[in-house]
Amino acid sequence: MTYKVNKTEEEWREELGLKYSVLREAGTDRPWSGALLDEKRAGTYRCGACSAELFKSDTKFDSGSGWPSFYEAINPDAVELREDRSLGMVRTEVVCATCGSHLGHLFDDAHQTPTGDRFCLNSTSLEFDEEN
């Protein structure tokens, strides 16, 4: 797939530093460890690699999973969904549609939300901009 933001893996590695393993190699933050898990301010969540807008704070909810969770992307074209068959199971991987970086996974078990979806994301994959 061709993305609006294209860099070599060497360029990504140099630019992202410690975030590289999550964003570019589909790593995962430890549960309950992410800096954005308890973020409650109004604002916008962006891709930690390319800063594309991904989620609004009013779609964030406490899923009890240990990772920041959202029930809807800022728009349907902000994220790309891929089948993930790693770890001996079938899941839906969520990647940034602008740069292809790994964000987390999508689950359909959030019955308490308007969509029923739970975008379960890594804090490492996100940046947060507070509304002014």
mmCIF file of N, CA and C in Angstrom:
data_model
loop_
_atom_site.group_PDB
_atom_site.id
_atom_site.type_symbol
_atom_site.label_atom_id
_atom_site.label_comp_id
_atom_site.label_asym_id
_atom_site.label_seq_id
_atom_site.Cartn_x
_atom_site.Cartn_y
_atom_site.Cartn_z
ATOM 1 N N MET A 1 0.849 -1.185 0.000
ATOM 2 C CA MET A 1 0.000 0.000 0.000
ATOM 3 C C MET A 1 0.886 1.236 0.000
ATOM 4 N N THR A 2 0.486 2.232 -0.739
ATOM 5 C CA THR A 2 1.207 3.492 -0.779
ATOM 6 C C THR A 2 0.523 4.477 0.162
ATOM 7 N N TYR A 3 1.329 5.140 0.981
ATOM 8 C CA TYR A 3 0.812 6.096 1.954
ATOM 9 C C TYR A 3 1.270 7.501 1.608
ATOM 10 N N LYS A 4 0.545 8.506 2.119
ATOM 11 C CA LYS A 4 0.917 9.899 1.891
ATOM 12 C C LYS A 4 2.287 10.210 2.481
ATOM 13 N N VAL A 5 2.592 9.595 3.627
ATOM 14 C CA VAL A 5 3.896 9.769 4.265
ATOM 15 C C VAL A 5 4.666 8.469 4.067
ATOM 16 N N ASN A 6 5.732 8.526 3.292
ATOM 17 C CA ASN A 6 6.563 7.351 3.011
ATOM 18 C C ASN A 6 8.003 7.626 3.420
ATOM 19 N N LYS A 7 8.560 6.731 4.207
ATOM 20 C CA LYS A 7 9.951 6.817 4.622
ATOM 21 C C LYS A 7 10.523 5.420 4.615
ATOM 22 N N THR A 8 11.822 5.308 4.528
ATOM 23 C CA THR A 8 12.449 3.993 4.654
ATOM 24 C C THR A 8 12.371 3.574 6.118
ATOM 25 N N GLU A 9 12.494 2.286 6.356
ATOM 26 C CA GLU A 9 12.481 1.822 7.752
ATOM 27 C C GLU A 9 13.661 2.400 8.526
ATOM 28 N N GLU A 10 14.760 2.632 7.863
ATOM 29 C CA GLU A 10 15.907 3.259 8.526
ATOM 30 C C GLU A 10 15.565 4.689 8.962
ATOM 31 N N GLU A 11 14.869 5.420 8.094
ATOM 32 C CA GLU A 11 14.440 6.777 8.450
ATOM 33 C C GLU A 11 13.457 6.749 9.616
ATOM 34 N N TRP A 12 12.488 5.818 9.570
ATOM 35 C CA TRP A 12 11.535 5.688 10.676
ATOM 36 C C TRP A 12 12.268 5.353 11.972
ATOM 37 N N ARG A 13 13.186 4.422 11.919
ATOM 38 C CA ARG A 13 13.926 3.988 13.110
ATOM 39 C C ARG A 13 14.660 5.168 13.742
ATOM 40 N N GLU A 14 15.317 5.953 12.907
ATOM 41 C CA GLU A 14 16.068 7.103 13.409
ATOM 42 C C GLU A 14 15.128 8.159 13.996
ATOM 43 N N GLU A 15 14.025 8.423 13.325
ATOM 44 C CA GLU A 15 13.082 9.442 13.758
ATOM 45 C C GLU A 15 12.298 9.040 15.011
ATOM 46 N N LEU A 16 11.878 7.790 15.088
ATOM 47 C CA LEU A 16 10.991 7.352 16.173
ATOM 48 C C LEU A 16 11.708 6.882 17.426
ATOM 49 N N GLY A 17 12.951 6.475 17.302
ATOM 50 C CA GLY A 17 13.689 6.010 18.476
ATOM 51 C C GLY A 17 12.996 4.843 19.157
ATOM 52 N N LEU A 18 12.718 4.982 20.455
ATOM 53 C CA LEU A 18 12.122 3.894 21.236
ATOM 54 C C LEU A 18 10.690 3.563 20.803
ATOM 55 N N LYS A 19 10.014 4.480 20.142
ATOM 56 C CA LYS A 19 8.637 4.238 19.680
ATOM 57 C C LYS A 19 8.600 3.340 18.436
ATOM 58 N N TYR A 20 9.755 3.110 17.818
ATOM 59 C CA TYR A 20 9.819 2.351 16.566
ATOM 60 C C TYR A 20 9.213 0.950 16.711
ATOM 61 N N SER A 21 9.532 0.258 17.780
ATOM 62 C CA SER A 21 9.077 -1.140 17.919
ATOM 63 C C SER A 21 7.561 -1.255 17.960
ATOM 64 N N VAL A 22 6.882 -0.271 18.518
ATOM 65 C CA VAL A 22 5.416 -0.305 18.554
ATOM 66 C C VAL A 22 4.839 0.167 17.219
ATOM 67 N N LEU A 23 5.278 1.328 16.768
ATOM 68 C CA LEU A 23 4.690 1.932 15.574
ATOM 69 C C LEU A 23 5.022 1.219 14.269
ATOM 70 N N ARG A 24 6.202 0.664 14.152
ATOM 71 C CA ARG A 24 6.616 0.089 12.875
ATOM 72 C C ARG A 24 6.759 -1.434 12.897
ATOM 73 N N GLU A 25 6.860 -2.021 14.105
ATOM 74 C CA GLU A 25 6.994 -3.479 14.210
ATOM 75 C C GLU A 25 5.819 -4.117 14.942
ATOM 76 N N ALA A 26 4.739 -3.351 15.120
ATOM 77 C CA ALA A 26 3.498 -3.840 15.740
ATOM 78 C C ALA A 26 3.702 -4.353 17.159
ATOM 79 N N GLY A 27 4.573 -3.678 17.897
ATOM 80 C CA GLY A 27 4.747 -4.008 19.310
ATOM 81 C C GLY A 27 3.550 -3.519 20.115
ATOM 82 N N THR A 28 3.575 -3.789 21.413
ATOM 83 C CA THR A 28 2.462 -3.431 22.283
ATOM 84 C C THR A 28 2.972 -2.863 23.594
ATOM 85 N N ASP A 29 2.361 -1.775 24.040
ATOM 86 C CA ASP A 29 2.645 -1.255 25.377
ATOM 87 C C ASP A 29 2.160 -2.270 26.410
ATOM 88 N N ARG A 30 2.811 -2.307 27.557
ATOM 89 C CA ARG A 30 2.296 -3.117 28.660
ATOM 90 C C ARG A 30 0.960 -2.519 29.115
ATOM 91 N N PRO A 31 -0.022 -3.358 29.453
ATOM 92 C CA PRO A 31 -1.301 -2.811 29.923
ATOM 93 C C PRO A 31 -1.098 -1.952 31.163
ATOM 94 N N TRP A 32 -1.921 -0.917 31.296
ATOM 95 C CA TRP A 32 -1.949 0.019 32.424
ATOM 96 C C TRP A 32 -0.687 0.873 32.528
ATOM 97 N N SER A 33 0.168 0.870 31.498
ATOM 98 C CA SER A 33 1.430 1.608 31.575
ATOM 99 C C SER A 33 1.455 2.864 30.704
ATOM 100 N N GLY A 34 0.497 3.031 29.832
ATOM 101 C CA GLY A 34 0.539 4.112 28.853
ATOM 102 C C GLY A 34 0.241 5.485 29.430
ATOM 103 N N ALA A 35 0.976 6.469 28.962
ATOM 104 C CA ALA A 35 0.824 7.843 29.435
ATOM 105 C C ALA A 35 -0.552 8.432 29.109
ATOM 106 N N LEU A 36 -1.223 7.951 28.073
ATOM 107 C CA LEU A 36 -2.506 8.519 27.666
ATOM 108 C C LEU A 36 -3.709 7.724 28.163
ATOM 109 N N LEU A 37 -3.473 6.678 28.904
ATOM 110 C CA LEU A 37 -4.581 5.842 29.388
ATOM 111 C C LEU A 37 -5.590 6.660 30.184
ATOM 112 N N ASP A 38 -5.128 7.477 31.095
ATOM 113 C CA ASP A 38 -6.022 8.241 31.971
ATOM 114 C C ASP A 38 -6.230 9.682 31.519
ATOM 115 N N GLU A 39 -5.842 10.006 30.291
ATOM 116 C CA GLU A 39 -6.030 11.372 29.775
ATOM 117 C C GLU A 39 -7.518 11.684 29.667
ATOM 118 N N LYS A 40 -7.948 12.779 30.287
ATOM 119 C CA LYS A 40 -9.368 13.134 30.319
ATOM 120 C C LYS A 40 -9.660 14.480 29.659
ATOM 121 N N ARG A 41 -8.628 15.231 29.280
ATOM 122 C CA ARG A 41 -8.855 16.548 28.698
ATOM 123 C C ARG A 41 -9.466 16.438 27.297
ATOM 124 N N ALA A 42 -10.158 17.496 26.886
ATOM 125 C CA ALA A 42 -10.715 17.557 25.537
ATOM 126 C C ALA A 42 -9.586 17.823 24.547
ATOM 127 N N GLY A 43 -9.626 17.128 23.424
ATOM 128 C CA GLY A 43 -8.601 17.336 22.416
ATOM 129 C C GLY A 43 -8.639 16.297 21.323
ATOM 130 N N THR A 44 -7.519 16.212 20.605
ATOM 131 C CA THR A 44 -7.398 15.329 19.460
ATOM 132 C C THR A 44 -6.198 14.408 19.640
ATOM 133 N N TYR A 45 -6.404 13.148 19.317
ATOM 134 C CA TYR A 45 -5.324 12.160 19.348
ATOM 135 C C TYR A 45 -4.795 12.005 17.928
ATOM 136 N N ARG A 46 -3.476 12.068 17.802
ATOM 137 C CA ARG A 46 -2.808 12.018 16.500
ATOM 138 C C ARG A 46 -1.860 10.828 16.439
ATOM 139 N N CYS A 47 -1.479 10.473 15.226
ATOM 140 C CA CYS A 47 -0.506 9.400 15.023
ATOM 141 C C CYS A 47 0.839 9.818 15.613
ATOM 142 N N GLY A 48 1.446 8.924 16.371
ATOM 143 C CA GLY A 48 2.743 9.183 16.982
ATOM 144 C C GLY A 48 3.890 9.189 15.999
ATOM 145 N N ALA A 49 3.640 8.777 14.766
ATOM 146 C CA ALA A 49 4.694 8.769 13.748
ATOM 147 C C ALA A 49 4.583 9.958 12.806
ATOM 148 N N CYS A 50 3.366 10.273 12.333
ATOM 149 C CA CYS A 50 3.216 11.310 11.303
ATOM 150 C C CYS A 50 2.314 12.468 11.724
ATOM 151 N N SER A 51 1.721 12.397 12.893
ATOM 152 C CA SER A 51 0.848 13.440 13.456
ATOM 153 C C SER A 51 -0.508 13.587 12.758
ATOM 154 N N ALA A 52 -0.919 12.625 11.959
ATOM 155 C CA ALA A 52 -2.242 12.674 11.345
ATOM 156 C C ALA A 52 -3.312 12.587 12.435
ATOM 157 N N GLU A 53 -4.400 13.322 12.287
ATOM 158 C CA GLU A 53 -5.505 13.273 13.237
ATOM 159 C C GLU A 53 -6.213 11.926 13.133
ATOM 160 N N LEU A 54 -6.442 11.287 14.285
ATOM 161 C CA LEU A 54 -7.031 9.950 14.298
ATOM 162 C C LEU A 54 -8.331 9.853 15.093
ATOM 163 N N PHE A 55 -8.351 10.381 16.319
ATOM 164 C CA PHE A 55 -9.494 10.223 17.211
ATOM 165 C C PHE A 55 -9.732 11.506 17.992
ATOM 166 N N LYS A 56 -11.001 11.791 18.293
ATOM 167 C CA LYS A 56 -11.356 12.915 19.157
ATOM 168 C C LYS A 56 -11.577 12.390 20.569
ATOM 169 N N SER A 57 -11.299 13.240 21.539
ATOM 170 C CA SER A 57 -11.411 12.837 22.943
ATOM 171 C C SER A 57 -12.830 12.444 23.342
ATOM 172 N N ASP A 58 -13.839 12.983 22.663
ATOM 173 C CA ASP A 58 -15.216 12.638 23.051
ATOM 174 C C ASP A 58 -15.622 11.226 22.623
ATOM 175 N N THR A 59 -14.744 10.514 21.914
ATOM 176 C CA THR A 59 -15.017 9.113 21.572
ATOM 177 C C THR A 59 -14.164 8.156 22.420
ATOM 178 N N LYS A 60 -13.391 8.703 23.355
ATOM 179 C CA LYS A 60 -12.549 7.884 24.244
ATOM 180 C C LYS A 60 -13.407 7.406 25.415
ATOM 181 N N PHE A 61 -13.172 6.183 25.846
ATOM 182 C CA PHE A 61 -13.911 5.648 26.988
ATOM 183 C C PHE A 61 -13.033 4.676 27.766
ATOM 184 N N ASP A 62 -13.420 4.425 28.999
ATOM 185 C CA ASP A 62 -12.681 3.499 29.866
ATOM 186 C C ASP A 62 -13.208 2.091 29.610
ATOM 187 N N SER A 63 -12.427 1.311 28.872
ATOM 188 C CA SER A 63 -12.849 -0.044 28.530
ATOM 189 C C SER A 63 -12.433 -1.059 29.593
ATOM 190 N N GLY A 64 -11.576 -0.646 30.515
ATOM 191 C CA GLY A 64 -11.067 -1.579 31.519
ATOM 192 C C GLY A 64 -9.993 -2.506 30.975
ATOM 193 N N SER A 65 -9.514 -2.243 29.762
ATOM 194 C CA SER A 65 -8.549 -3.134 29.111
ATOM 195 C C SER A 65 -7.099 -2.814 29.469
ATOM 196 N N GLY A 66 -6.849 -1.590 29.948
ATOM 197 C CA GLY A 66 -5.481 -1.188 30.250
ATOM 198 C C GLY A 66 -4.819 -0.407 29.132
ATOM 199 N N TRP A 67 -5.553 -0.135 28.052
ATOM 200 C CA TRP A 67 -5.049 0.661 26.940
ATOM 201 C C TRP A 67 -6.081 1.742 26.611
ATOM 202 N N PRO A 68 -5.643 2.888 26.076
ATOM 203 C CA PRO A 68 -6.609 3.894 25.642
ATOM 204 C C PRO A 68 -7.560 3.289 24.612
ATOM 205 N N SER A 69 -8.847 3.553 24.804
ATOM 206 C CA SER A 69 -9.868 2.967 23.931
ATOM 207 C C SER A 69 -10.797 4.042 23.391
ATOM 208 N N PHE A 70 -11.183 3.871 22.141
ATOM 209 C CA PHE A 70 -12.052 4.807 21.433
ATOM 210 C C PHE A 70 -13.118 3.992 20.708
ATOM 211 N N TYR A 71 -14.307 4.579 20.523
ATOM 212 C CA TYR A 71 -15.345 3.825 19.823
ATOM 213 C C TYR A 71 -15.499 4.232 18.361
ATOM 214 N N GLU A 72 -14.763 5.277 17.927
ATOM 215 C CA GLU A 72 -14.920 5.729 16.549
ATOM 216 C C GLU A 72 -13.726 6.588 16.148
ATOM 217 N N ALA A 73 -13.228 6.392 14.942
ATOM 218 C CA ALA A 73 -12.147 7.222 14.413
ATOM 219 C C ALA A 73 -12.697 8.595 14.041
ATOM 220 N N ILE A 74 -11.799 9.568 13.923
ATOM 221 C CA ILE A 74 -12.193 10.937 13.600
ATOM 222 C C ILE A 74 -12.941 11.001 12.269
ATOM 223 N N ASN A 75 -12.566 10.137 11.344
ATOM 224 C CA ASN A 75 -13.316 9.904 10.112
ATOM 225 C C ASN A 75 -12.942 8.515 9.610
ATOM 226 N N PRO A 76 -13.784 7.893 8.802
ATOM 227 C CA PRO A 76 -13.519 6.511 8.376
ATOM 228 C C PRO A 76 -12.205 6.325 7.623
ATOM 229 N N ASP A 77 -11.707 7.385 6.983
ATOM 230 C CA ASP A 77 -10.474 7.276 6.206
ATOM 231 C C ASP A 77 -9.215 7.529 7.026
ATOM 232 N N ALA A 78 -9.345 7.821 8.306
ATOM 233 C CA ALA A 78 -8.178 8.125 9.151
ATOM 234 C C ALA A 78 -7.369 6.881 9.482
ATOM 235 N N VAL A 79 -8.044 5.737 9.556
ATOM 236 C CA VAL A 79 -7.361 4.489 9.909
ATOM 237 C C VAL A 79 -7.611 3.431 8.845
ATOM 238 N N GLU A 80 -6.716 2.500 8.775
ATOM 239 C CA GLU A 80 -6.836 1.343 7.886
ATOM 240 C C GLU A 80 -6.944 0.100 8.772
ATOM 241 N N LEU A 81 -7.831 -0.797 8.404
ATOM 242 C CA LEU A 81 -8.018 -2.035 9.160
ATOM 243 C C LEU A 81 -7.447 -3.191 8.358
ATOM 244 N N ARG A 82 -6.670 -4.040 9.054
ATOM 245 C CA ARG A 82 -6.030 -5.195 8.410
ATOM 246 C C ARG A 82 -6.273 -6.454 9.241
ATOM 247 N N GLU A 83 -6.379 -7.566 8.564
ATOM 248 C CA GLU A 83 -6.455 -8.840 9.280
ATOM 249 C C GLU A 83 -5.100 -9.153 9.891
ATOM 250 N N ASP A 84 -5.107 -9.548 11.154
ATOM 251 C CA ASP A 84 -3.888 -9.886 11.887
ATOM 252 C C ASP A 84 -4.033 -11.313 12.412
ATOM 253 N N ARG A 85 -3.218 -12.227 11.899
ATOM 254 C CA ARG A 85 -3.270 -13.628 12.321
ATOM 255 C C ARG A 85 -2.098 -14.007 13.224
ATOM 256 N N SER A 86 -1.444 -13.031 13.812
ATOM 257 C CA SER A 86 -0.328 -13.307 14.709
ATOM 258 C C SER A 86 -0.837 -13.851 16.048
ATOM 259 N N LEU A 87 0.035 -14.428 16.801
ATOM 260 C CA LEU A 87 -0.263 -14.951 18.138
ATOM 261 C C LEU A 87 -1.327 -16.040 18.140
ATOM 262 N N GLY A 88 -1.516 -16.718 17.010
ATOM 263 C CA GLY A 88 -2.434 -17.851 16.942
ATOM 264 C C GLY A 88 -3.907 -17.488 16.991
ATOM 265 N N MET A 89 -4.244 -16.252 16.663
ATOM 266 C CA MET A 89 -5.647 -15.829 16.663
ATOM 267 C C MET A 89 -5.876 -14.867 15.505
ATOM 268 N N VAL A 90 -7.135 -14.609 15.214
ATOM 269 C CA VAL A 90 -7.483 -13.648 14.173
ATOM 270 C C VAL A 90 -8.006 -12.390 14.850
ATOM 271 N N ARG A 91 -7.339 -11.268 14.561
ATOM 272 C CA ARG A 91 -7.754 -9.974 15.106
ATOM 273 C C ARG A 91 -7.758 -8.961 13.967
ATOM 274 N N THR A 92 -8.223 -7.764 14.269
ATOM 275 C CA THR A 92 -8.200 -6.675 13.302
ATOM 276 C C THR A 92 -7.190 -5.640 13.770
ATOM 277 N N GLU A 93 -6.117 -5.507 13.007
ATOM 278 C CA GLU A 93 -5.097 -4.513 13.321
ATOM 279 C C GLU A 93 -5.562 -3.150 12.831
ATOM 280 N N VAL A 94 -5.239 -2.103 13.591
ATOM 281 C CA VAL A 94 -5.544 -0.724 13.217
ATOM 282 C C VAL A 94 -4.222 -0.033 12.915
ATOM 283 N N VAL A 95 -4.115 0.547 11.709
ATOM 284 C CA VAL A 95 -2.921 1.295 11.327
ATOM 285 C C VAL A 95 -3.330 2.686 10.859
ATOM 286 N N CYS A 96 -2.402 3.611 10.945
ATOM 287 C CA CYS A 96 -2.623 4.964 10.454
ATOM 288 C C CYS A 96 -2.736 4.921 8.933
ATOM 289 N N ALA A 97 -3.791 5.493 8.389
ATOM 290 C CA ALA A 97 -3.997 5.485 6.938
ATOM 291 C C ALA A 97 -3.072 6.461 6.221
ATOM 292 N N THR A 98 -2.419 7.342 6.960
ATOM 293 C CA THR A 98 -1.512 8.313 6.354
ATOM 294 C C THR A 98 -0.099 7.768 6.203
ATOM 295 N N CYS A 99 0.366 6.970 7.188
ATOM 296 C CA CYS A 99 1.756 6.488 7.135
ATOM 297 C C CYS A 99 1.908 4.978 7.299
ATOM 298 N N GLY A 100 0.831 4.269 7.639
ATOM 299 C CA GLY A 100 0.902 2.820 7.783
ATOM 300 C C GLY A 100 1.457 2.336 9.104
ATOM 301 N N SER A 101 1.587 3.223 10.085
ATOM 302 C CA SER A 101 2.125 2.811 11.386
ATOM 303 C C SER A 101 1.077 2.089 12.224
ATOM 304 N N HIS A 102 1.529 1.109 12.988
ATOM 305 C CA HIS A 102 0.672 0.307 13.858
ATOM 306 C C HIS A 102 0.156 1.155 15.020
ATOM 307 N N LEU A 103 -1.154 1.076 15.259
ATOM 308 C CA LEU A 103 -1.773 1.801 16.357
ATOM 309 C C LEU A 103 -2.274 0.873 17.448
ATOM 310 N N GLY A 104 -2.819 -0.272 17.073
ATOM 311 C CA GLY A 104 -3.402 -1.209 18.030
ATOM 312 C C GLY A 104 -4.328 -2.163 17.308
ATOM 313 N N HIS A 105 -5.440 -2.515 17.968
ATOM 314 C CA HIS A 105 -6.388 -3.463 17.396
ATOM 315 C C HIS A 105 -7.821 -2.992 17.623
ATOM 316 N N LEU A 106 -8.716 -3.482 16.790
ATOM 317 C CA LEU A 106 -10.148 -3.170 16.876
ATOM 318 C C LEU A 106 -10.901 -4.415 17.316
ATOM 319 N N PHE A 107 -11.785 -4.231 18.299
ATOM 320 C CA PHE A 107 -12.623 -5.314 18.800
ATOM 321 C C PHE A 107 -14.082 -4.841 18.777
ATOM 322 N N ASP A 108 -15.006 -5.771 18.646
ATOM 323 C CA ASP A 108 -16.433 -5.419 18.597
ATOM 324 C C ASP A 108 -17.147 -5.772 19.891
ATOM 325 N N ASP A 109 -16.468 -5.558 21.014
ATOM 326 C CA ASP A 109 -17.015 -5.966 22.312
ATOM 327 C C ASP A 109 -17.383 -4.796 23.220
ATOM 328 N N ALA A 110 -17.521 -3.598 22.669
ATOM 329 C CA ALA A 110 -17.823 -2.418 23.487
ATOM 330 C C ALA A 110 -19.316 -2.099 23.397
ATOM 331 N N HIS A 111 -20.118 -2.943 23.985
ATOM 332 C CA HIS A 111 -21.571 -2.820 23.892
ATOM 333 C C HIS A 111 -22.099 -1.556 24.567
ATOM 334 N N GLN A 112 -21.274 -0.946 25.422
ATOM 335 C CA GLN A 112 -21.676 0.275 26.124
ATOM 336 C C GLN A 112 -21.478 1.536 25.275
ATOM 337 N N THR A 113 -20.958 1.394 24.066
ATOM 338 C CA THR A 113 -20.702 2.550 23.207
ATOM 339 C C THR A 113 -21.724 2.625 22.073
ATOM 340 N N PRO A 114 -21.834 3.777 21.421
ATOM 341 C CA PRO A 114 -22.788 3.907 20.307
ATOM 342 C C PRO A 114 -22.483 2.989 19.120
ATOM 343 N N THR A 115 -21.217 2.629 18.920
ATOM 344 C CA THR A 115 -20.841 1.813 17.761
ATOM 345 C C THR A 115 -20.628 0.339 18.092
ATOM 346 N N GLY A 116 -20.399 0.041 19.369
ATOM 347 C CA GLY A 116 -20.055 -1.322 19.761
ATOM 348 C C GLY A 116 -18.596 -1.655 19.522
ATOM 349 N N ASP A 117 -17.848 -0.710 18.973
ATOM 350 C CA ASP A 117 -16.431 -0.928 18.655
ATOM 351 C C ASP A 117 -15.519 -0.437 19.772
ATOM 352 N N ARG A 118 -14.367 -1.106 19.887
ATOM 353 C CA ARG A 118 -13.314 -0.695 20.821
ATOM 354 C C ARG A 118 -11.999 -0.673 20.061
ATOM 355 N N PHE A 119 -11.572 0.527 19.693
ATOM 356 C CA PHE A 119 -10.248 0.700 19.136
ATOM 357 C C PHE A 119 -9.305 0.720 20.326
ATOM 358 N N CYS A 120 -8.598 -0.360 20.546
ATOM 359 C CA CYS A 120 -7.705 -0.548 21.680
ATOM 360 C C CYS A 120 -6.293 -0.192 21.208
ATOM 361 N N LEU A 121 -5.796 0.977 21.632
ATOM 362 C CA LEU A 121 -4.591 1.535 21.052
ATOM 363 C C LEU A 121 -3.458 1.672 22.061
ATOM 364 N N ASN A 122 -2.262 1.718 21.538
ATOM 365 C CA ASN A 122 -1.072 1.923 22.357
ATOM 366 C C ASN A 122 -0.856 3.418 22.581
ATOM 367 N N SER A 123 -0.576 3.825 23.821
ATOM 368 C CA SER A 123 -0.234 5.225 24.082
ATOM 369 C C SER A 123 0.993 5.628 23.267
ATOM 370 N N THR A 124 1.922 4.702 23.104
ATOM 371 C CA THR A 124 3.135 4.975 22.335
ATOM 372 C C THR A 124 2.808 5.351 20.895
ATOM 373 N N SER A 125 1.703 4.865 20.373
ATOM 374 C CA SER A 125 1.313 5.121 18.985
ATOM 375 C C SER A 125 0.625 6.468 18.806
ATOM 376 N N LEU A 126 0.360 7.162 19.902
ATOM 377 C CA LEU A 126 -0.446 8.372 19.851
ATOM 378 C C LEU A 126 0.277 9.594 20.399
ATOM 379 N N GLU A 127 -0.154 10.746 19.917
ATOM 380 C CA GLU A 127 0.182 12.043 20.496
ATOM 381 C C GLU A 127 -1.153 12.673 20.867
ATOM 382 N N PHE A 128 -1.144 13.581 21.839
ATOM 383 C CA PHE A 128 -2.392 14.243 22.249
ATOM 384 C C PHE A 128 -2.237 15.749 22.155
ATOM 385 N N ASP A 129 -3.206 16.398 21.515
ATOM 386 C CA ASP A 129 -3.255 17.862 21.447
ATOM 387 C C ASP A 129 -4.490 18.316 22.206
ATOM 388 N N GLU A 130 -4.284 19.067 23.273
ATOM 389 C CA GLU A 130 -5.402 19.596 24.055
ATOM 390 C C GLU A 130 -6.099 20.704 23.279
ATOM 391 N N GLU A 131 -7.437 20.742 23.383
ATOM 392 C CA GLU A 131 -8.203 21.822 22.770
ATOM 393 C C GLU A 131 -7.919 23.102 23.522
ATOM 394 N N ASN A 132 -7.880 24.199 22.797
ATOM 395 C CA ASN A 132 -7.673 25.511 23.439
ATOM 396 C C ASN A 132 -8.983 26.165 23.769
#
